[in-house]
Amino acid sequence: MSSSLITLVVGSSGAGKTTWIRENLNSVAQPTLYLNLGAGTTPIDATYLAGEIPQLTVLSEREITTFLSSSTANYSVYIELGFHIDLKSLVLPIEINNCQRVAVLPPGTRQTEWHDWAEVIVVGTPTNLTLTQSQLWRCAITGQILDPASLNTFWYELTNGAYGNVHRAKGIFDLADGRAFYFDFVPGLPDSKYIELNLPVWLNGRPNRFSGIEVVGEKLDEPAIAQTLENSCLNDTEIAYYQEQIKESLAQEEEDES
């Protein structure tokens, strides 16, 4: 069995848990593992981190205990818990019990169960999330390619209250030019983050990699969000057209350089 350093990270939605983990991963010399408990079928944070840190190994909930109990190597393991997970009913495998517990919370957060649970409190990003009223909506859209202009319009509408009061929104989206982007919105910050992921450009049909969206808020019109997002996706004919245009452009650039 390994003697890996395991860090569990909790906190409110949008407070900066994944950002804090990424900053720490960048300074770790030993091999690193990441698991997001509660992500379900929408591993947005895991996809983002894997794209930004190629040497990172992402594990599923089913893999983590087997890996830790069978591996003899030492790893730096970061396990991120969704804000919606009830810490009082959380039962950790014996391989994870011996860990450091960190809570990333907005400035001025009053005493919460996260304070009671954590050993270390990190001051994160200001948010206005209220757990008692929050609504969580997720949707995996793997294989879909979005029209950039339509996606920008959808994201603007979403983050400006067209579909309800949004406390947090994030997503992984594949665009028509073959690139994948991470979108991240937290109210109170100057603007959304739009980060191009370090992934291969996809120009051969529908992508065989995860994409999806997560929205946290109040009075969300989930059917309207889903429908508008669907309307922003390209059909097979449009995908083939755009991909052919990109291929021709890239071929022309290579020819000009030679």
CSV table of C-alpha atoms in Angstrom, one decimal:
chain,number,residue,atom,x,y,z
A,1,MET,CA,0.0,0.0,0.0
A,2,SER,CA,1.2,3.5,-0.8
A,3,SER,CA,1.8,6.3,1.7
A,4,SER,CA,0.3,8.9,-0.5
A,5,LEU,CA,-0.5,12.4,0.7
A,6,ILE,CA,-4.3,12.8,0.4
A,7,THR,CA,-6.0,16.1,0.5
A,8,LEU,CA,-9.8,16.4,0.6
A,9,VAL,CA,-11.2,19.8,-0.6
A,10,VAL,CA,-14.7,21.1,0.2
A,11,GLY,CA,-16.4,24.5,0.0
A,12,SER,CA,-19.3,26.4,-1.6
A,13,SER,CA,-19.9,26.5,-5.3
A,14,GLY,CA,-17.8,29.0,-7.1
A,15,ALA,CA,-15.5,29.6,-4.1
A,16,GLY,CA,-12.4,28.4,-6.0
A,17,LYS,CA,-11.9,24.8,-5.0
A,18,THR,CA,-10.7,23.6,-8.4
A,19,THR,CA,-8.5,26.8,-8.8
A,20,TRP,CA,-6.9,26.1,-5.4
A,21,ILE,CA,-6.2,22.5,-6.4
A,22,ARG,CA,-4.7,23.5,-9.7
A,23,GLU,CA,-2.4,26.0,-8.0
A,24,ASN,CA,-1.2,23.3,-5.7
A,25,LEU,CA,-0.8,20.7,-8.5
A,26,ASN,CA,1.5,23.0,-10.3
A,27,SER,CA,3.9,23.0,-7.3
A,28,VAL,CA,3.9,19.3,-6.7
A,29,ALA,CA,6.9,17.3,-7.8
A,30,GLN,CA,5.6,13.8,-7.3
A,31,PRO,CA,2.9,12.1,-9.4
A,32,THR,CA,-0.6,13.5,-8.9
A,33,LEU,CA,-4.1,12.0,-8.8
A,34,TYR,CA,-7.4,13.8,-8.9
A,35,LEU,CA,-11.0,12.7,-8.1
A,36,ASN,CA,-14.2,14.7,-8.0
A,37,LEU,CA,-16.8,13.2,-5.7
A,38,GLY,CA,-20.2,14.2,-6.8
A,39,ALA,CA,-19.5,15.1,-10.4
A,40,GLY,CA,-21.5,12.2,-11.7
A,41,THR,CA,-21.7,12.1,-15.5
A,42,THR,CA,-20.5,15.7,-15.9
A,43,PRO,CA,-16.8,15.7,-15.0
A,44,ILE,CA,-16.2,19.3,-15.9
A,45,ASP,CA,-13.5,20.1,-13.3
A,46,ALA,CA,-11.7,16.8,-14.1
A,47,THR,CA,-11.7,17.5,-17.8
A,48,TYR,CA,-10.5,21.1,-17.2
A,49,LEU,CA,-7.6,20.0,-14.9
A,50,ALA,CA,-6.6,17.1,-17.2
A,51,GLY,CA,-6.4,19.5,-20.1
A,52,GLU,CA,-4.3,22.0,-18.2
A,53,ILE,CA,-2.0,19.5,-16.5
A,54,PRO,CA,-1.2,16.6,-18.9
A,55,GLN,CA,0.7,14.6,-16.3
A,56,LEU,CA,-2.3,14.5,-14.0
A,57,THR,CA,-4.1,11.2,-13.6
A,58,VAL,CA,-7.9,11.5,-13.2
A,59,LEU,CA,-9.6,8.6,-11.4
A,60,SER,CA,-13.2,7.7,-10.9
A,61,GLU,CA,-14.9,7.0,-7.6
A,62,ARG,CA,-14.7,3.2,-8.3
A,63,GLU,CA,-11.0,3.4,-9.1
A,64,ILE,CA,-9.6,5.4,-6.3
A,65,THR,CA,-9.7,2.9,-3.4
A,66,THR,CA,-8.4,0.1,-5.6
A,67,PHE,CA,-5.6,2.3,-6.8
A,68,LEU,CA,-4.5,3.5,-3.4
A,69,SER,CA,-4.7,0.0,-1.8
A,70,SER,CA,-2.7,-1.7,-4.6
A,71,SER,CA,-0.2,0.9,-5.6
A,72,THR,CA,3.2,1.0,-3.8
A,73,ALA,CA,4.2,4.4,-5.2
A,74,ASN,CA,3.7,7.7,-3.4
A,75,TYR,CA,1.3,10.1,-5.0
A,76,SER,CA,-0.2,13.5,-4.2
A,77,VAL,CA,-3.9,12.9,-4.3
A,78,TYR,CA,-6.5,15.7,-4.4
A,79,ILE,CA,-10.2,14.7,-3.9
A,80,GLU,CA,-12.7,17.5,-4.6
A,81,LEU,CA,-16.1,17.2,-3.0
A,82,GLY,CA,-19.2,18.8,-4.6
A,83,PHE,CA,-20.7,21.6,-2.6
A,84,HIS,CA,-24.0,19.6,-2.4
A,85,ILE,CA,-22.5,16.6,-0.6
A,86,ASP,CA,-23.7,16.1,3.0
A,87,LEU,CA,-20.5,15.9,5.1
A,88,LYS,CA,-22.4,14.4,8.1
A,89,SER,CA,-23.4,11.4,6.1
A,90,LEU,CA,-20.1,11.1,4.1
A,91,VAL,CA,-18.4,7.8,4.8
A,92,LEU,CA,-14.8,7.6,3.5
A,93,PRO,CA,-12.9,4.4,2.6
A,94,ILE,CA,-10.2,3.5,5.0
A,95,GLU,CA,-7.6,4.3,2.4
A,96,ILE,CA,-8.8,7.9,2.4
A,97,ASN,CA,-9.5,8.5,6.1
A,98,ASN,CA,-5.9,9.5,6.8
A,99,CYS,CA,-6.0,12.8,4.9
A,100,GLN,CA,-5.7,16.6,5.1
A,101,ARG,CA,-9.1,18.3,5.1
A,102,VAL,CA,-9.3,21.7,3.4
A,103,ALA,CA,-12.3,24.1,3.0
A,104,VAL,CA,-12.2,26.8,0.4
A,105,LEU,CA,-14.8,29.4,1.4
A,106,PRO,CA,-15.7,33.0,0.3
A,107,PRO,CA,-14.4,35.8,2.4
A,108,GLY,CA,-16.5,36.5,5.5
A,109,THR,CA,-18.2,33.1,5.5
A,110,ARG,CA,-19.8,32.5,8.9
A,111,GLN,CA,-19.5,29.3,10.8
A,112,THR,CA,-20.6,26.3,8.7
A,113,GLU,CA,-20.3,22.6,8.7
A,114,TRP,CA,-17.3,23.1,6.4
A,115,HIS,CA,-15.5,25.0,9.2
A,116,ASP,CA,-16.3,22.1,11.6
A,117,TRP,CA,-15.1,19.5,9.2
A,118,ALA,CA,-11.9,21.1,7.8
A,119,GLU,CA,-8.5,21.4,9.3
A,120,VAL,CA,-7.4,24.2,7.0
A,121,ILE,CA,-9.6,27.1,5.9
A,122,VAL,CA,-8.6,28.8,2.6
A,123,VAL,CA,-10.2,32.2,1.7
A,124,GLY,CA,-11.5,31.9,-1.8
A,125,THR,CA,-13.6,33.8,-4.3
A,126,PRO,CA,-16.5,35.9,-3.1
A,127,THR,CA,-19.9,34.3,-4.0
A,128,ASN,CA,-23.5,34.9,-3.1
A,129,LEU,CA,-24.6,31.2,-3.0
A,130,THR,CA,-27.2,30.2,-0.5
A,131,LEU,CA,-27.3,26.5,0.0
A,132,THR,CA,-30.9,26.3,1.2
A,133,GLN,CA,-32.3,27.7,-2.0
A,134,SER,CA,-29.9,26.5,-4.7
A,135,GLN,CA,-30.9,24.5,-7.7
A,136,LEU,CA,-28.3,22.3,-9.5
A,137,TRP,CA,-28.7,21.5,-13.2
A,138,ARG,CA,-26.3,19.5,-15.2
A,139,CYS,CA,-26.2,18.2,-18.8
A,140,ALA,CA,-23.6,16.2,-20.7
A,141,ILE,CA,-23.4,17.1,-24.4
A,142,THR,CA,-20.6,14.8,-25.4
A,143,GLY,CA,-20.4,14.6,-29.2
A,144,GLN,CA,-22.0,18.0,-29.8
A,145,ILE,CA,-20.2,20.8,-31.6
A,146,LEU,CA,-21.4,24.4,-31.0
A,147,ASP,CA,-21.6,27.4,-33.2
A,148,PRO,CA,-19.4,30.0,-31.5
A,149,ALA,CA,-21.8,32.9,-32.1
A,150,SER,CA,-24.8,31.0,-30.8
A,151,LEU,CA,-22.8,29.8,-27.8
A,152,ASN,CA,-21.7,33.3,-26.9
A,153,THR,CA,-25.3,34.5,-27.1
A,154,PHE,CA,-26.5,31.6,-24.9
A,155,TRP,CA,-23.8,32.1,-22.3
A,156,TYR,CA,-24.6,35.9,-22.2
A,157,GLU,CA,-28.3,35.2,-21.7
A,158,LEU,CA,-27.6,32.5,-19.1
A,159,THR,CA,-25.2,34.6,-17.0
A,160,ASN,CA,-27.4,37.7,-17.2
A,161,GLY,CA,-30.6,36.1,-15.8
A,162,ALA,CA,-32.6,35.1,-18.9
A,163,TYR,CA,-33.1,31.6,-17.4
A,164,GLY,CA,-33.2,32.4,-13.7
A,165,ASN,CA,-30.8,33.7,-11.1
A,166,VAL,CA,-27.5,32.0,-11.8
A,167,HIS,CA,-25.0,31.7,-8.9
A,168,ARG,CA,-22.5,29.7,-10.9
A,169,ALA,CA,-22.1,28.3,-14.4
A,170,LYS,CA,-19.3,26.3,-15.9
A,171,GLY,CA,-18.9,24.1,-18.9
A,172,ILE,CA,-16.7,22.3,-21.4
A,173,PHE,CA,-17.7,23.1,-25.1
A,174,ASP,CA,-16.3,21.8,-28.4
A,175,LEU,CA,-16.4,24.4,-31.1
A,176,ALA,CA,-16.6,24.2,-34.9
A,177,ASP,CA,-12.9,24.9,-35.4
A,178,GLY,CA,-12.0,21.8,-33.5
A,179,ARG,CA,-10.9,23.5,-30.2
A,180,ALA,CA,-12.4,22.8,-26.8
A,181,PHE,CA,-13.0,25.6,-24.2
A,182,TYR,CA,-13.7,25.8,-20.5
A,183,PHE,CA,-16.3,28.4,-19.6
A,184,ASP,CA,-16.6,29.6,-16.0
A,185,PHE,CA,-18.9,32.2,-14.5
A,186,VAL,CA,-19.1,33.4,-10.9
A,187,PRO,CA,-21.2,36.6,-10.1
A,188,GLY,CA,-19.2,39.4,-8.7
A,189,LEU,CA,-16.1,38.7,-10.8
A,190,PRO,CA,-15.4,41.1,-13.7
A,191,ASP,CA,-16.2,38.6,-16.5
A,192,SER,CA,-16.5,34.9,-17.3
A,193,LYS,CA,-13.4,32.9,-17.9
A,194,TYR,CA,-12.9,31.4,-21.4
A,195,ILE,CA,-9.9,29.0,-21.4
A,196,GLU,CA,-8.9,27.0,-24.4
A,197,LEU,CA,-8.0,23.5,-23.3
A,198,ASN,CA,-4.8,21.8,-24.2
A,199,LEU,CA,-6.5,19.1,-26.2
A,200,PRO,CA,-6.0,17.9,-29.8
A,201,VAL,CA,-7.9,19.9,-32.4
A,202,TRP,CA,-10.9,17.7,-33.4
A,203,LEU,CA,-11.7,17.8,-37.2
A,204,ASN,CA,-13.1,14.4,-37.9
A,205,GLY,CA,-16.8,14.2,-37.2
A,206,ARG,CA,-18.3,14.4,-33.7
A,207,PRO,CA,-15.8,14.5,-30.8
A,208,ASN,CA,-15.3,11.4,-28.8
A,209,ARG,CA,-14.5,13.3,-25.6
A,210,PHE,CA,-16.5,14.8,-22.7
A,211,SER,CA,-18.4,18.1,-23.0
A,212,GLY,CA,-21.1,19.4,-20.8
A,213,ILE,CA,-22.5,22.1,-18.5
A,214,GLU,CA,-23.4,22.7,-14.9
A,215,VAL,CA,-25.5,25.6,-13.6
A,216,VAL,CA,-26.2,26.5,-9.9
A,217,GLY,CA,-28.9,29.0,-9.2
A,218,GLU,CA,-32.5,29.8,-8.2
A,219,LYS,CA,-35.7,29.4,-10.2
A,220,LEU,CA,-33.8,28.1,-13.1
A,221,ASP,CA,-35.8,27.4,-16.3
A,222,GLU,CA,-34.1,24.1,-17.0
A,223,PRO,CA,-36.2,23.2,-20.1
A,224,ALA,CA,-35.4,26.6,-21.7
A,225,ILE,CA,-31.7,26.3,-20.9
A,226,ALA,CA,-31.6,22.8,-22.4
A,227,GLN,CA,-33.5,23.9,-25.5
A,228,THR,CA,-31.4,27.0,-26.2
A,229,LEU,CA,-28.2,24.9,-25.7
A,230,GLU,CA,-29.5,22.3,-28.1
A,231,ASN,CA,-30.3,25.1,-30.7
A,232,SER,CA,-26.7,26.2,-30.5
A,233,CYS,CA,-25.4,22.8,-31.6
A,234,LEU,CA,-24.5,22.1,-35.2
A,235,ASN,CA,-26.0,19.3,-37.3
A,236,ASP,CA,-23.9,16.8,-39.2
A,237,THR,CA,-24.0,18.7,-42.4
A,238,GLU,CA,-22.8,21.9,-40.8
A,239,ILE,CA,-20.1,20.0,-38.9
A,240,ALA,CA,-18.7,18.4,-42.0
A,241,TYR,CA,-18.7,21.8,-43.8
A,242,TYR,CA,-16.9,23.7,-41.1
A,243,GLN,CA,-14.4,20.9,-40.5
A,244,GLU,CA,-13.6,20.8,-44.2
A,245,GLN,CA,-13.1,24.5,-44.3
A,246,ILE,CA,-10.7,24.3,-41.4
A,247,LYS,CA,-8.7,21.4,-43.0
A,248,GLU,CA,-8.3,23.4,-46.2
A,249,SER,CA,-7.2,26.4,-44.3
A,250,LEU,CA,-4.6,24.5,-42.4
A,251,ALA,CA,-3.4,22.8,-45.5
A,252,GLN,CA,-3.0,26.1,-47.2
A,253,GLU,CA,-1.0,27.5,-44.3
A,254,GLU,CA,1.4,24.5,-44.4
A,255,GLU,CA,1.8,25.0,-48.2
A,256,ASP,CA,2.6,28.7,-47.7
A,257,GLU,CA,5.2,27.9,-45.0
A,258,SER,CA,6.9,25.4,-47.2
